[in-house]
Tab-separated table of C-alpha atoms in Angstrom:
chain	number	residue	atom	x	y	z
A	1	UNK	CA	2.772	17.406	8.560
A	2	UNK	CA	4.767	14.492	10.278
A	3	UNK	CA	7.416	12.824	8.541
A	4	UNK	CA	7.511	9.319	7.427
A	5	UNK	CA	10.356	7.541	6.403
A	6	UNK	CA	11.960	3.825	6.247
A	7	UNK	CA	15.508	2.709	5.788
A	8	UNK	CA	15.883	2.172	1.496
A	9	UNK	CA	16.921	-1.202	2.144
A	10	UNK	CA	13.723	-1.514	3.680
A	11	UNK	CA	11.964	-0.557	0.805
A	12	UNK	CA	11.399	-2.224	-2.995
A	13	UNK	CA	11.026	-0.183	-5.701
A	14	UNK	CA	7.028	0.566	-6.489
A	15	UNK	CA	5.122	1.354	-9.528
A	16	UNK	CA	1.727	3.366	-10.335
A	17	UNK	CA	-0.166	5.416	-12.993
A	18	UNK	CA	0.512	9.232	-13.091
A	19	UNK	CA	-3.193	9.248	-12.475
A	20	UNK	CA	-3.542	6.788	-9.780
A	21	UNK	CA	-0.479	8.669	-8.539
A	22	UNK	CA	-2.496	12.079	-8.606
A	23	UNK	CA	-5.294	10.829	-7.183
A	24	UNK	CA	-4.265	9.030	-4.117
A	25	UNK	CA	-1.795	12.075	-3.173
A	26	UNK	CA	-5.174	14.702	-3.763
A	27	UNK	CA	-6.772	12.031	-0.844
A	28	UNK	CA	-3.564	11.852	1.486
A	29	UNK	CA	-2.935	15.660	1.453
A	30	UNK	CA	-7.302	15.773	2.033
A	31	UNK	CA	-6.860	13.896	5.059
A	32	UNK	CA	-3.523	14.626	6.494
A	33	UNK	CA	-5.642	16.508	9.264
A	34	UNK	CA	-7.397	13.408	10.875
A	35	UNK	CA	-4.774	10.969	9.663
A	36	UNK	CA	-1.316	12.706	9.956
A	37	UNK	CA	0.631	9.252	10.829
A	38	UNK	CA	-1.074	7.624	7.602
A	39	UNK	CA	-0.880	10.229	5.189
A	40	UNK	CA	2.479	10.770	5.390
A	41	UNK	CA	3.328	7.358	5.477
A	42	UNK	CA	1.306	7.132	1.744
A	43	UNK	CA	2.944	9.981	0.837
A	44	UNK	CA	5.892	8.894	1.466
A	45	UNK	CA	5.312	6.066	-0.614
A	46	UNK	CA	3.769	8.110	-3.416
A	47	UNK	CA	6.933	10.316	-3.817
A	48	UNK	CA	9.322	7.088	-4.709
A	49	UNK	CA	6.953	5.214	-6.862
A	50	UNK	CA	8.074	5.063	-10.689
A	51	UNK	CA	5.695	6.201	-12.277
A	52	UNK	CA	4.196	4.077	-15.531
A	53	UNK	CA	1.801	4.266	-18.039
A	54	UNK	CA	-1.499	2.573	-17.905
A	55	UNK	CA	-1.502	-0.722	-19.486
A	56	UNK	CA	3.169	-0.928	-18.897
A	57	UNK	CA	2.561	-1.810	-15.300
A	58	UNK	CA	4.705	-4.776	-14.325
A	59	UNK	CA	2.059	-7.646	-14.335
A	60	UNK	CA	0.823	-8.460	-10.728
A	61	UNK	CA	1.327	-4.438	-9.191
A	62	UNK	CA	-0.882	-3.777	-6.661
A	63	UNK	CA	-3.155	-1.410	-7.307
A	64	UNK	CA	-6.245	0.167	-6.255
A	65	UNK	CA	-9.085	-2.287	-5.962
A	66	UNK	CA	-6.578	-4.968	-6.606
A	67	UNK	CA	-6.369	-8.536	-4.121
A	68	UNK	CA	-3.665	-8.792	-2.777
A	69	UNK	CA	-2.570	-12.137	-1.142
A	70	UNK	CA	0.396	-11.854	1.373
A	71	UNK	CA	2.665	-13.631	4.270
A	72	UNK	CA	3.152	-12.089	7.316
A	73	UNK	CA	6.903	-13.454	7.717
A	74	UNK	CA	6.991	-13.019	11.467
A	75	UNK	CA	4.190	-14.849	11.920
A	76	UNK	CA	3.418	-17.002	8.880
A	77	UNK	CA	0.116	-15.552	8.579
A	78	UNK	CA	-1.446	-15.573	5.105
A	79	UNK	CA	-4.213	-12.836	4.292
A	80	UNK	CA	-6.070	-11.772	0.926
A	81	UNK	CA	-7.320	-8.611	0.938
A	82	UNK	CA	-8.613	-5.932	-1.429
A	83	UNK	CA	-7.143	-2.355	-1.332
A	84	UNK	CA	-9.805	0.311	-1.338
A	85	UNK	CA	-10.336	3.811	-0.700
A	86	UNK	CA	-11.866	4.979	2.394
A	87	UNK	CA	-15.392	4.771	2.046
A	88	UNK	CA	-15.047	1.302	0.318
A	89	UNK	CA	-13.311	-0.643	3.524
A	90	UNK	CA	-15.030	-3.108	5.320
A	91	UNK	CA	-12.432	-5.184	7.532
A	92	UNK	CA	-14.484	-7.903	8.171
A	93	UNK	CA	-15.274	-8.465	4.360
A	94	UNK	CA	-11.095	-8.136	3.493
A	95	UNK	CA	-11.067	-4.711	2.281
A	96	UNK	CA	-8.299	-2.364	3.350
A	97	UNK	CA	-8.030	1.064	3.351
A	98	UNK	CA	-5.287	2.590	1.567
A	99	UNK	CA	-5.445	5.593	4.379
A	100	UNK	CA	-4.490	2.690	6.517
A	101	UNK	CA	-0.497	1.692	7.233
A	102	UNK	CA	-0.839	-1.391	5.866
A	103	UNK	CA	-2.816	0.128	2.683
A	104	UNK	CA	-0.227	2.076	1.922
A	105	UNK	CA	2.694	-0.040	2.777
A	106	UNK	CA	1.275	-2.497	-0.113
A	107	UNK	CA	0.354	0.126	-2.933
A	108	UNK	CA	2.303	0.007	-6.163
A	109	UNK	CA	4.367	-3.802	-5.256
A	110	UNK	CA	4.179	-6.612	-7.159
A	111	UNK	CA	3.921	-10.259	-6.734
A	112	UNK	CA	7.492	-11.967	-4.775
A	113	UNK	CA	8.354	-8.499	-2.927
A	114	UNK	CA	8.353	-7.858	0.113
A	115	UNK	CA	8.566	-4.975	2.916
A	116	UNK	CA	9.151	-4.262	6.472
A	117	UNK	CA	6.521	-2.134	7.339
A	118	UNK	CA	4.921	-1.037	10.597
A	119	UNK	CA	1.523	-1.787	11.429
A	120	UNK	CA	-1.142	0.091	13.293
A	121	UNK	CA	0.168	-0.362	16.718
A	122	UNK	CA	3.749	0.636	15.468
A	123	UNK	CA	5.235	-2.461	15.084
A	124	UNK	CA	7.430	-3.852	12.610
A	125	UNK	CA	6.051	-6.759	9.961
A	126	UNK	CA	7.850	-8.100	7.254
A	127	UNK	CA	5.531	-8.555	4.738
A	128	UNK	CA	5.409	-10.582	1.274
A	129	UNK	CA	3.538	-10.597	-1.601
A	130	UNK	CA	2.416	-13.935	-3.188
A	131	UNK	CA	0.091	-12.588	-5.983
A	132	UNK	CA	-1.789	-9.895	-7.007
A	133	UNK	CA	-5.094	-9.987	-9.109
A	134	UNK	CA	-6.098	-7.010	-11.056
A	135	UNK	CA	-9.142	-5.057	-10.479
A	136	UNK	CA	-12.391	-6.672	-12.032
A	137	UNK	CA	-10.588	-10.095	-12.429
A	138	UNK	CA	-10.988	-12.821	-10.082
């Protein structure tokens, strides 16, 4: 499997459920054949998250199915999108993959943090989050 790694100064601490944990490294490692770069980069991200209990999440984590609205530093561009698995994404209607770098560059975050992160065509973003709504709010 290809390795995936940023600088730590690069990267703010992150925070999931055991089980959201579980689950999203059971669906890297699934797909890790026909999505090396991705999975690894989740996986990488999976393997420094602290891990919490449901309900002691810091308020505004991103999560799965949460929106998540965020600046593009480098280019001032603002997005909302909501992070989904797989066979939930639909671009054009704002909802990412989190088999996708920027899904899993934003997984486990909360609201005023931000990271450099790479984006599909390998290029560095600096990205920041300005809030997070839960799933089934909003």
């Amino acid at each position: 499997m290809e390795q995936y790694t940023l600088p730590a100064n690069n990267r703010p601490a992150i925070h999931l459920t055991a089980g959201e944990c579980d689950a999203l490294s059971e669906l890297a490692l699934s797909a890790e054949h026909r999505d090396p770069h991705s999975s690894a980069m989740l996986l990488a991200e999976l393997y420094r998250a602290e891990l919490c209990e449901p309900g002691e999440l810091p308020e505004q984590t991103v999560a799965m199915n949460s929106r998540i609205d965020f600046i593009d530093e480098g280019t001032g561009a603002r997005r909302t999108v909501q992070l989904v698995y797989p066979r939930d994404a639909d671009i054009a209607a704002g909802r990412v993959s989190i088999l996708t770098p920027i899904g899993a560059g934003l997984i486990g975050m909360t609201a005023g943090s931000s990271i450099r992160w790479p984006d599909r065509d390998g290029h560095d973003r600096l990205l920041r989050i300005v809030s997070v709504t839960p799933p089934g709010e909003g």
